[in-house]
XYZ file of C-alpha atoms in Angstrom:
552
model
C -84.713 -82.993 -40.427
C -83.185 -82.542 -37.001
C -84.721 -84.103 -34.129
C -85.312 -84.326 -30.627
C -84.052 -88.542 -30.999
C -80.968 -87.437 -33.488
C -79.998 -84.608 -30.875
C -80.034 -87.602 -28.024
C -78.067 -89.854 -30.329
C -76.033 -87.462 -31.074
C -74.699 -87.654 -27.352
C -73.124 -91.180 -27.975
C -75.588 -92.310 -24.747
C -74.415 -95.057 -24.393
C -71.623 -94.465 -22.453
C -73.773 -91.780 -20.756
C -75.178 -91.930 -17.061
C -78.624 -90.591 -17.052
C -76.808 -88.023 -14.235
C -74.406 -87.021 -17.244
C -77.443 -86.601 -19.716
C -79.298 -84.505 -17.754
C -76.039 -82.112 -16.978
C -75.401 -82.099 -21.024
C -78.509 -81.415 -21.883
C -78.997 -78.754 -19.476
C -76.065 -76.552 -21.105
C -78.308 -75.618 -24.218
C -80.310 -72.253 -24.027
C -84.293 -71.680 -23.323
C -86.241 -73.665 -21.369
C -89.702 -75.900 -20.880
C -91.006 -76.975 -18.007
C -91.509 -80.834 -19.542
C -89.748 -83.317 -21.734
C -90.150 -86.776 -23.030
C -87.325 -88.359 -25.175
C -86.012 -91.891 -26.357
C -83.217 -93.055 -27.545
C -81.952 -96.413 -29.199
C -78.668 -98.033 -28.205
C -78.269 -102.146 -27.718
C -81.752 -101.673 -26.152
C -84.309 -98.972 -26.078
C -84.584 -97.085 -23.194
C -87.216 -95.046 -22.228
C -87.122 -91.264 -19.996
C -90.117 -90.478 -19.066
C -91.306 -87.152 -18.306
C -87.706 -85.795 -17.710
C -87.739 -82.487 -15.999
C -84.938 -80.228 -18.000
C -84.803 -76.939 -17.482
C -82.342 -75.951 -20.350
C -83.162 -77.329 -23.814
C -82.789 -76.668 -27.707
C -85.477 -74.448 -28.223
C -88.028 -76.214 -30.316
C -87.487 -74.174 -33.336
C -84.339 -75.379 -33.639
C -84.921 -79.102 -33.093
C -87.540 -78.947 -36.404
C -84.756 -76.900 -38.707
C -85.368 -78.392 -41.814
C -83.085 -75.408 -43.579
C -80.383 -74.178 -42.394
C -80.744 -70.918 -44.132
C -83.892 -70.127 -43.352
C -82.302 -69.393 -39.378
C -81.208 -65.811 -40.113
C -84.722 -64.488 -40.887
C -88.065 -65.721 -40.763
C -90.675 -65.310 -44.146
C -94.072 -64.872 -42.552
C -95.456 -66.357 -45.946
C -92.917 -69.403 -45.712
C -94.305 -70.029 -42.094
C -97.566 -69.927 -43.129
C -97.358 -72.356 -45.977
C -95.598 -74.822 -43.952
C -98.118 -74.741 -40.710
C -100.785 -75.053 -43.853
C -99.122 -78.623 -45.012
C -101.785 -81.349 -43.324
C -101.180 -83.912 -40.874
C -102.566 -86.573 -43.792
C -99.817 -85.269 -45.593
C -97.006 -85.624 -42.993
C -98.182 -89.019 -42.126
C -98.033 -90.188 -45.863
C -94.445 -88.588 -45.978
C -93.520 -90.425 -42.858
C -91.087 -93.210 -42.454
C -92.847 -97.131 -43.569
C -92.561 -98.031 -40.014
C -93.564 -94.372 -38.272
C -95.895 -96.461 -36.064
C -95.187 -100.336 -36.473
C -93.276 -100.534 -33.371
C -95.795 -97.839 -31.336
C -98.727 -99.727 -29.501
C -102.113 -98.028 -28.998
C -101.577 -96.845 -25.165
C -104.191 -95.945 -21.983
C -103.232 -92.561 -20.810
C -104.783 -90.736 -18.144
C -104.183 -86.763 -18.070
C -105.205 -85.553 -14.861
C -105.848 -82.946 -12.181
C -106.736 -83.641 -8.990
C -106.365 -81.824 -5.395
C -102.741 -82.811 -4.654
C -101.511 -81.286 -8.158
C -103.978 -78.318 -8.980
C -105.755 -75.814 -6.723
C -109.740 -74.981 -6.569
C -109.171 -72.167 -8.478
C -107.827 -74.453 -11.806
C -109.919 -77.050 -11.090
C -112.989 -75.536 -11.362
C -112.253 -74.013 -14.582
C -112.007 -77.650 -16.279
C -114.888 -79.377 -14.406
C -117.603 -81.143 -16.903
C -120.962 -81.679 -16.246
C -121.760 -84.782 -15.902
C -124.698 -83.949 -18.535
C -121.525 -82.844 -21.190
C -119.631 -85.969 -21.029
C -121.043 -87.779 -24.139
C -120.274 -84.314 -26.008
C -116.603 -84.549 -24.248
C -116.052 -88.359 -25.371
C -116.986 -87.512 -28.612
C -114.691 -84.212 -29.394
C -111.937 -86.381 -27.759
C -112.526 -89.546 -30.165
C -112.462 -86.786 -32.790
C -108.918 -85.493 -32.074
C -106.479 -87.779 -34.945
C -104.631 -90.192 -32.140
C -107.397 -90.592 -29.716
C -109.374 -93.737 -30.366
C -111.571 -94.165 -26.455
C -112.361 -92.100 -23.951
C -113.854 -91.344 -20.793
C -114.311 -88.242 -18.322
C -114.015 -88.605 -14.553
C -115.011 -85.027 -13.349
C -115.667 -84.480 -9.599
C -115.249 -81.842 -6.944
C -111.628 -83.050 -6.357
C -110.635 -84.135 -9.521
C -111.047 -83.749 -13.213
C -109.035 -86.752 -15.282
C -109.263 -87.686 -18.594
C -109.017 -91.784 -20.013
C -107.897 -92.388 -23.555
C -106.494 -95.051 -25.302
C -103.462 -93.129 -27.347
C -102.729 -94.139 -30.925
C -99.580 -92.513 -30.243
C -98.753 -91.514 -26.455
C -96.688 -88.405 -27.083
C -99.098 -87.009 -30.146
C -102.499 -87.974 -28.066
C -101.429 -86.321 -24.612
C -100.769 -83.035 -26.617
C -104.353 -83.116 -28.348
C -105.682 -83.757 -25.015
C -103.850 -81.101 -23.242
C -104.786 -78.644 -26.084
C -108.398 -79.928 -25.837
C -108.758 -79.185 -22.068
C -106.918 -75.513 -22.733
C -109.431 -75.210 -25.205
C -112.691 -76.102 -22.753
C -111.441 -74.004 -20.170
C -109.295 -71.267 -21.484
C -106.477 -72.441 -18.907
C -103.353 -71.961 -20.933
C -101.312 -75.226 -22.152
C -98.857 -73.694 -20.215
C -100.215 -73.434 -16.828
C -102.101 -76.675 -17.113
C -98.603 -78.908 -17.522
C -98.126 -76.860 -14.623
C -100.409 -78.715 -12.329
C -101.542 -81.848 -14.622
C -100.362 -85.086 -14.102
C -99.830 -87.871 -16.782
C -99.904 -92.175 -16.444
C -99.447 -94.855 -19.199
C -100.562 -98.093 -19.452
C -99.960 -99.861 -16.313
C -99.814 -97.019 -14.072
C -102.837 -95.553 -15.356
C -104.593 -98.641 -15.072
C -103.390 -99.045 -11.100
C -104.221 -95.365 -10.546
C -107.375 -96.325 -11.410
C -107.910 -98.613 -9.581
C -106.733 -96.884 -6.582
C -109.319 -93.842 -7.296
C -112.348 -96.522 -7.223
C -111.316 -98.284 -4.110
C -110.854 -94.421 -2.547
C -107.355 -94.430 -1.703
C -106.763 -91.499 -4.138
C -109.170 -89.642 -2.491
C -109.046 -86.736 0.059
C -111.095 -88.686 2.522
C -108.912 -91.600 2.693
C -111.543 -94.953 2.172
C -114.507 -92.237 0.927
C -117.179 -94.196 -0.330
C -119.126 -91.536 -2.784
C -116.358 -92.139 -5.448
C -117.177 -95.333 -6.213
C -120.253 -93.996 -7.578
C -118.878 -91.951 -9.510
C -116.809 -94.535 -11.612
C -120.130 -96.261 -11.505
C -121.797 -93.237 -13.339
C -119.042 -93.367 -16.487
C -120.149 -96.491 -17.274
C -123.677 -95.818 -16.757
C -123.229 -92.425 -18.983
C -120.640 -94.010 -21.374
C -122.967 -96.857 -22.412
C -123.906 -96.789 -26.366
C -121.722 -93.654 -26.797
C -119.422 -94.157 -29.140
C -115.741 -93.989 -28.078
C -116.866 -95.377 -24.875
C -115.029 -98.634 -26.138
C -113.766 -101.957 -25.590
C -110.511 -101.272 -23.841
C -111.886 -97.843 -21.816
C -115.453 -99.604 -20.750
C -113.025 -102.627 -19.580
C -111.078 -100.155 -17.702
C -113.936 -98.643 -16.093
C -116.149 -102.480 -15.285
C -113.174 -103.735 -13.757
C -112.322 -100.706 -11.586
C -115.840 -101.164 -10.642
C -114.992 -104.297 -9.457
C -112.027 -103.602 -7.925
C -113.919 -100.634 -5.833
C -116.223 -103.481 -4.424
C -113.853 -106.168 -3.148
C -111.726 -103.399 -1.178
C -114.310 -102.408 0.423
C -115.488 -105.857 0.666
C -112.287 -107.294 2.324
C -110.837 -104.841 4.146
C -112.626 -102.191 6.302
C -111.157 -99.267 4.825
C -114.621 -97.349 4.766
C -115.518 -98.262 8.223
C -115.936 -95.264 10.383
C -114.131 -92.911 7.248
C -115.665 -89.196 6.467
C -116.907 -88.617 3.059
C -116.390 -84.903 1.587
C -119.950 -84.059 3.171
C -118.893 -85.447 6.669
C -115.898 -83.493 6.518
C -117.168 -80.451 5.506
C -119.931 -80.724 8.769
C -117.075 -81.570 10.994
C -115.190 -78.513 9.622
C -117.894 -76.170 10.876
C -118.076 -77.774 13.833
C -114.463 -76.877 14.505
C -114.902 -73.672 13.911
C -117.962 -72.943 15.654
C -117.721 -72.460 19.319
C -118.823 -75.775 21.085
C -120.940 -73.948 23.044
C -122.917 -73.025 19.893
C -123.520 -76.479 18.474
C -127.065 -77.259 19.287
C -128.129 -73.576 18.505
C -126.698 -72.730 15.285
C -128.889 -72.038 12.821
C -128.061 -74.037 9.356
C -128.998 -73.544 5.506
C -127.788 -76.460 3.249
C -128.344 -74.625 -0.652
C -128.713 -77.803 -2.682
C -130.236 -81.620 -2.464
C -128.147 -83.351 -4.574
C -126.308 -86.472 -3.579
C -123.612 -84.304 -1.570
C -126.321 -82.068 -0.290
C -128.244 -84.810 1.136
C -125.038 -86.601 2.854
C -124.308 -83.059 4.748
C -128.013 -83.322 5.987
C -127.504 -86.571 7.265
C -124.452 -85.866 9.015
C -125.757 -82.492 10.275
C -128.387 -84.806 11.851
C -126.557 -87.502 12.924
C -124.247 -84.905 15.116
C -127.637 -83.387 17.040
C -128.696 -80.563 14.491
C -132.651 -81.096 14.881
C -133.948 -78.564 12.359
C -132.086 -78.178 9.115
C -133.305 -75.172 6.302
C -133.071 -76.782 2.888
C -132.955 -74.596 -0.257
C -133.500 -76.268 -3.778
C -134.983 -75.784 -7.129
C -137.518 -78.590 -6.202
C -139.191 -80.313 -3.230
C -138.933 -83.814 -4.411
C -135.723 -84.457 -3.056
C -136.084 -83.069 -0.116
C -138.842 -84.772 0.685
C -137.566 -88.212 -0.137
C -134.731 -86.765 2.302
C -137.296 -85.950 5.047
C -139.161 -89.429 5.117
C -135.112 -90.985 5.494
C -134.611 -88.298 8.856
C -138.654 -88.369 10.737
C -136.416 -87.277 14.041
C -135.340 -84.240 12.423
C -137.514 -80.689 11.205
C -136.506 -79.858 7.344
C -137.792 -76.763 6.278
C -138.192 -76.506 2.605
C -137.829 -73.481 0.486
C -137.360 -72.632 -3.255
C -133.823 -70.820 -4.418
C -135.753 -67.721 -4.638
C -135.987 -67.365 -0.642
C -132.304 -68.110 -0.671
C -130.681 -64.851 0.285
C -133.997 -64.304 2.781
C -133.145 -67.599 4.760
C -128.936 -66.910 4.222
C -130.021 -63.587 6.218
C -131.390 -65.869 9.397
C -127.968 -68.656 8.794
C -125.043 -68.853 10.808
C -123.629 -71.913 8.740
C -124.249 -71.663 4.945
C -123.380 -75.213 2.992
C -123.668 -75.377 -0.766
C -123.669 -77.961 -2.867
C -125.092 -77.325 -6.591
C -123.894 -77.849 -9.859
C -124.970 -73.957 -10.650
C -121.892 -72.875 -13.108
C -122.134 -69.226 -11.240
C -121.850 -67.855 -7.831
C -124.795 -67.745 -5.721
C -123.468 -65.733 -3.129
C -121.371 -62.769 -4.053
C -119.069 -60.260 -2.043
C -121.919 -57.289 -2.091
C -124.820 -59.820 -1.441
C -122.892 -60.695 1.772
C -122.419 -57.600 3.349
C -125.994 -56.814 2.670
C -126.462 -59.549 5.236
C -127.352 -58.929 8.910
C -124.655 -59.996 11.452
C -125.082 -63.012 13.245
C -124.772 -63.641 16.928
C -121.650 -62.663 18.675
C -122.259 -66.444 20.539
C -121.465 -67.917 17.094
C -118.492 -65.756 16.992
C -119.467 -63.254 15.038
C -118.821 -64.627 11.622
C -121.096 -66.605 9.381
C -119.183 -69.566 7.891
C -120.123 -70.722 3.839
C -118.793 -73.985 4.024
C -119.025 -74.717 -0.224
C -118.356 -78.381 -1.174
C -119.198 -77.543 -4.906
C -116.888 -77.743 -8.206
C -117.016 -75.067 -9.826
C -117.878 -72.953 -6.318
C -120.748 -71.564 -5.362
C -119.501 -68.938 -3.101
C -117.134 -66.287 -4.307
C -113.704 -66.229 -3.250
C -113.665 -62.632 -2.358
C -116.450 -63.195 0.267
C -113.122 -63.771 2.867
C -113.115 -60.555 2.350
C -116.313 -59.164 4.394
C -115.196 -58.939 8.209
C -118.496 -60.768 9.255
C -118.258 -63.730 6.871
C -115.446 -67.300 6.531
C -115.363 -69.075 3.152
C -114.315 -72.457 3.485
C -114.133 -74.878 0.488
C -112.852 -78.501 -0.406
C -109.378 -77.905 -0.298
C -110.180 -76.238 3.469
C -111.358 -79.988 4.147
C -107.555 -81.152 4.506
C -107.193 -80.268 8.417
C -109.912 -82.667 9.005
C -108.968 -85.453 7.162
C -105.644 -85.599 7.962
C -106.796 -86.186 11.999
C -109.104 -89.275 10.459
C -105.807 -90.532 7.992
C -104.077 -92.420 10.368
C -106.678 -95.035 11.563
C -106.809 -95.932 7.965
C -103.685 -96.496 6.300
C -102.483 -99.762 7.695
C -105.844 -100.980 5.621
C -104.878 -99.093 2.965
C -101.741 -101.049 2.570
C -104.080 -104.498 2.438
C -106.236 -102.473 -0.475
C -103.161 -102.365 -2.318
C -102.032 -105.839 -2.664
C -105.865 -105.942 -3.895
C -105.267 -103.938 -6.267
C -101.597 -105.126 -7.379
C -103.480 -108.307 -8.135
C -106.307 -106.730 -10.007
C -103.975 -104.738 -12.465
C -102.213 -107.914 -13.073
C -105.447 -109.504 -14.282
C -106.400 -106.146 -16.411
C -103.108 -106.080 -18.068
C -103.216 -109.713 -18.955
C -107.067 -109.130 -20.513
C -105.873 -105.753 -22.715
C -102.410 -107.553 -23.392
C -104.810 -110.362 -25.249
C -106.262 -108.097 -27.131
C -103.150 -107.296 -29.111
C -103.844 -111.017 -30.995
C -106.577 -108.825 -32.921
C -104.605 -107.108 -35.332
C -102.751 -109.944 -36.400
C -106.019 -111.814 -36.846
C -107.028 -109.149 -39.240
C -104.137 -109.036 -41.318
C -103.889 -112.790 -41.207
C -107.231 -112.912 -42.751
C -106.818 -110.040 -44.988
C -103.704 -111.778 -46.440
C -105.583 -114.676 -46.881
C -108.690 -113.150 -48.597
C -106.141 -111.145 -51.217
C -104.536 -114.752 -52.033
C -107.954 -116.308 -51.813
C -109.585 -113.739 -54.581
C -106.759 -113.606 -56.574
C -106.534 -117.045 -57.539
C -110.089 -117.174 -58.052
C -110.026 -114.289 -60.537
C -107.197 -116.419 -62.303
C -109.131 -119.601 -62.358
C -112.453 -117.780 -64.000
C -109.736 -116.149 -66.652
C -108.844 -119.352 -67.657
C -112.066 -120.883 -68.064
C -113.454 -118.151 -70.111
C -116.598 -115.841 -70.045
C -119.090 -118.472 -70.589
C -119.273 -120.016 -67.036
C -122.527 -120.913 -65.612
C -123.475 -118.710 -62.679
C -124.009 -122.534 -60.366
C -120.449 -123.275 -61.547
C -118.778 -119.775 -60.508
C -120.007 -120.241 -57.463
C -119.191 -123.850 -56.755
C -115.742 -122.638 -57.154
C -116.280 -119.287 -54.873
C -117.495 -121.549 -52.017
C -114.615 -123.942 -52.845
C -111.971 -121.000 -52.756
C -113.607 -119.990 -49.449
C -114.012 -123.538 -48.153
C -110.204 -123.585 -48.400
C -109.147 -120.109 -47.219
C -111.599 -120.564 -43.702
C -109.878 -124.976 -43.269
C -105.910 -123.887 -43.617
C -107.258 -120.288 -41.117
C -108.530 -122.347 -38.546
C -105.534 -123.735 -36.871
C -103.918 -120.636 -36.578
C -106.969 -118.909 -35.081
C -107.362 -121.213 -32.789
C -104.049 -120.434 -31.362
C -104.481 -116.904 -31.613
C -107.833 -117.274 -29.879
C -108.242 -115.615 -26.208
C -112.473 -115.312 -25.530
C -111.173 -116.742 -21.829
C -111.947 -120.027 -22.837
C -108.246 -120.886 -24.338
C -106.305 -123.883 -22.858
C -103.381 -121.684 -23.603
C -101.431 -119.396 -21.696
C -101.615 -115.632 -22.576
C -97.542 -115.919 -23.597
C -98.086 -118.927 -25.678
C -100.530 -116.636 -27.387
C -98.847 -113.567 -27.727
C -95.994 -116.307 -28.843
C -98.022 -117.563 -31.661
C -99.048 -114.032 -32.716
C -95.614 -113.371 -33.279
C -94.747 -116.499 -35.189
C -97.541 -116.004 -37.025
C -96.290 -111.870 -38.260
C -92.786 -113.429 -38.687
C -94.020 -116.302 -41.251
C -96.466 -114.534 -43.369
C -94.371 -111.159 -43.392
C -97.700 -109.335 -41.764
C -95.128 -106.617 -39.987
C -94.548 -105.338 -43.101
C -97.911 -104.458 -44.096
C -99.523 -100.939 -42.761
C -99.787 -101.565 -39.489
C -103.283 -101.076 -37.701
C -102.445 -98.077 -35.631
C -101.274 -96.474 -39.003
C -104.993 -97.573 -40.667
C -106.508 -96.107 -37.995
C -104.624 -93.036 -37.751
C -104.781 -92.122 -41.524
C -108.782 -92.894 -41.384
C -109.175 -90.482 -38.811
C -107.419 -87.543 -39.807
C -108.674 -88.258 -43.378
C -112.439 -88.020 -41.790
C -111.195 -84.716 -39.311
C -109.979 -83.101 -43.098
C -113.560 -83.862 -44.769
């Protein structure tokens, strides 16, 4: 069967440039957007995400028939896309996936690669994240997973049996939440392996991956995975690692540098964007609505206060928060009023903020130009300043002459004028962080010993049972039950003695005199003498178990 890896080959790469490749390969006809090849010469070398524009069109690359090019049998088609992925995988080469690792892959969208208008579309609930995990863990080469899903960002963790075959399920998963075409999405998502992932991160806890360079709020956020994620299966070993430690990482940046001192969270920024564009003059005297009480909701009240505002309208489902907000602010008059008296009190506003997690618009084009106009000392105009993902103020409202919609992305003028105070600490967070992912990787890298403890104890328990089977043949039927299993316990007795030295240099609980390469040193002596590469590996156990169970 013609493939993408026999094409490569085919180039004779290794006297090729990766200048020369990328010329050759653009000669063929068609064209994708992305591409991700190998190929093997004295040492394998890896091209990650190569952008070609010109390719083999993917039919032909899978040509199993050379015949079958001049037409196409719509019954032939349909029998082949019917043959299972069990199947394929039983059909596959011995060593398919013996020298493919289970990977951490994040596939991503954030502000820098995807505008509101995408974004929105694939934001989760925080309630729907257990349902997410497990849909995820139920795609064939996803084993973990996690959901980050915020106003400026919605990524996806997963540890990858197989890195190309998992970022496709995922990809097709989120076209499938959100009805964004595959298409468009590679348009705008971004993807990280391994180490990169793991430093990215990183960098999204301590809140230099955020629009508000040093922002404290996301932090919580990664805080509230792990809180969500716990007992949910698929929120796993490697993943809830991930997660814990980023935690941790999060709190010493902050901790020892003073990134967050004096920097503007989304709220702050979105208060100090209506400022702007209100007339100074106006600043004590406008009259504000904040739609929402959540944890955003309450951060624009307190900056609304701490920049003079003295009486803020509040509009929420319930008056619990906002009276937990008002015992926090005694200085300052908070008006409470149900969502029912919203449009009444948006009629009296000359600076709407919302902040809800309502899935549909609150305020539309026609309910806006219902509204009275406000004061020409305003300006005229009645800003919506919406913080929410997805937004809570319809894009079209731009369109009434009286009214401004401004959302997150809007935010960008103002945090760019706060950026440059911050970055020389940002450049002390990262050697933080450099550190951290050293310490991850070394942690997950340990981890790999498991596998080879499982086969080295599986061989053993095969020889172990086998010989015991031959021993009770030979001593016929008529065995006492104490003597059977006076030789059991023997047979066991023996198999657990001659294990124990090699486990104990395979072991890495954090307590090991050993270094992690003397380990991972042994672990590899240890496939090499028994022959354990040659058994199914444990990415292919896994793998068959799962589509097996997806097929039931």
């Amino acid at each position: 069967m013609a493939t993408v890896s026999g094409f490569v080959s085919s180039l004779s790469l290794n006297n090729f440039s990766e200048q020369k490749l990328k010329v050759e390969v653009w000669k063929y006809p068609r064209s994708i957007q992305k591409f991700s090849l190998c190929y093997s010469s004295s040492q394998t070398r890896f091209f990650d995400n190569l952008r070609i524009r010109k390719v083999i069109p993917e039919k032909q690359l899978f040509v199993s028939n050379p015949r079958c090019e001049a037409g196409s049998n719509p019954k032939i088609e349909a029998k082949r896309s019917s043959v299972s992925a069990l199947e394929l995988l039983k059909t596959s080469a011995a060593d398919r996936y013996t020298k493919e690792t289970s990977s951490i892959v994040v596939v991503g969208l954030n502000f820098r690669t995807a505008p509101i208008e995408v974004r929105e579309k694939l934001s989760i609930p925080e309630a729907q994240w257990p349902q997410a995990i497990g849909e995820l863990c139920a795609l064939n080469h996803i084993e973990e997973a996690a959901v980050l899903s915020t106003c400026n960002r919605m990524e996806i963790y997963v540890v990858a049996l197989s890195q190309h075959r998992g970022v496709k399920e995922v990809t097709e998963w989120m076209s499938k939440i959100s009805a964004v075409p595959v298409s468009e999405l590679c348009q705008h998502r971004f993807l990280l392996y391994n180490k990169d992932a793991t430093h990215h991160l990183f960098e999204v806890s301590a809140g230099l991956d955020s629009l508000v360079l040093g922002e404290g709020q996301i932090l919580a956020q990664v805080k509230q995975v792990v809180k969500t994620g716990q007992g949910i299966p698929g929120f796993d070993r490697k993943i809830s690692g991930l997660f814990k430690h980023a935690i941790t990482v999060g709190k010493r940046v902050r901790t020892k540098t003073s990134i967050s001192t004096g920097s503007v969270s989304v709220s702050s920024a979105a208060v100090e964007l209506a400022l702007m564009k209100l007339p100074e003059s106006s600043h004590a005297t406008a009259r504000m609505l904040v739609v929402g009480a959540g944890k955003m909701g309450k951060l624009v009240i307190k900056h609304l206060a701490a920049k003079g505002c003295t009486k803020i309208v509040v509009v929420n489902r319930t008056e619990d928060r906002v009276s937990a907000i008002r015992k926090e602010l005694e200085n300052v008059e908070i008006v409470y009023l149900p969502l029912s008296e919203m449009l009444a009190r948006a009629a009296e506003a000359d600076v709407i903020f919302t902040s809800t997690a309502s899935e549909t618009l609150l305020f539309s084009k026609e309910q806006v130009q219902a509204l009275p106009p406000v004061s020409s000392q305003i300006g005229g105009r009645r800003l919506f300043i919406d913080i929410s993902v997805p937004r809570n103020v319809g894009s079209c409202v731009s369109d009434v002459e009286t009214a401004r919609v401004y959302n997150v992305d809007d935010l960008k003028e103002i945090v760019e004028a706060n950026k440059e105070d911050r970055l020389h600490k940002a450049m002390e967070a990262q050697a933080i962080i450099v550190e951290e992912v050293k310490q991850f990787e070394a942690w997950k890298d340990s981890l790999e010993t498991v596998p080879t403890i499982k086969k080295l104890r599986a061989y053993a328990e095969r020889i172990r049972s086998s010989e015991f089977d031959k021993c009770l043949s030979k001593m016929g039927d008529d065995i006492p039950k104490n003597k059977k299993k006076a030789i059991y316990d023997l047979s066991i007795g023996i198999a657990n003695k001659l294990l124990h030295g090699p486990m104990q240099h395979l072991r890495c609980d954090g307590n090991e005199i050993r270094s992690l390469s003397e380990i991972l040193e042994n672990m590899h002596a240890l496939n090499r003498i028994f022959s354990l590469d040659t058994e199914i590996s444990v990415l292919e156990q896994k793998i068959r178990a799962k589509i097996e169970q997806n097929q039931k």
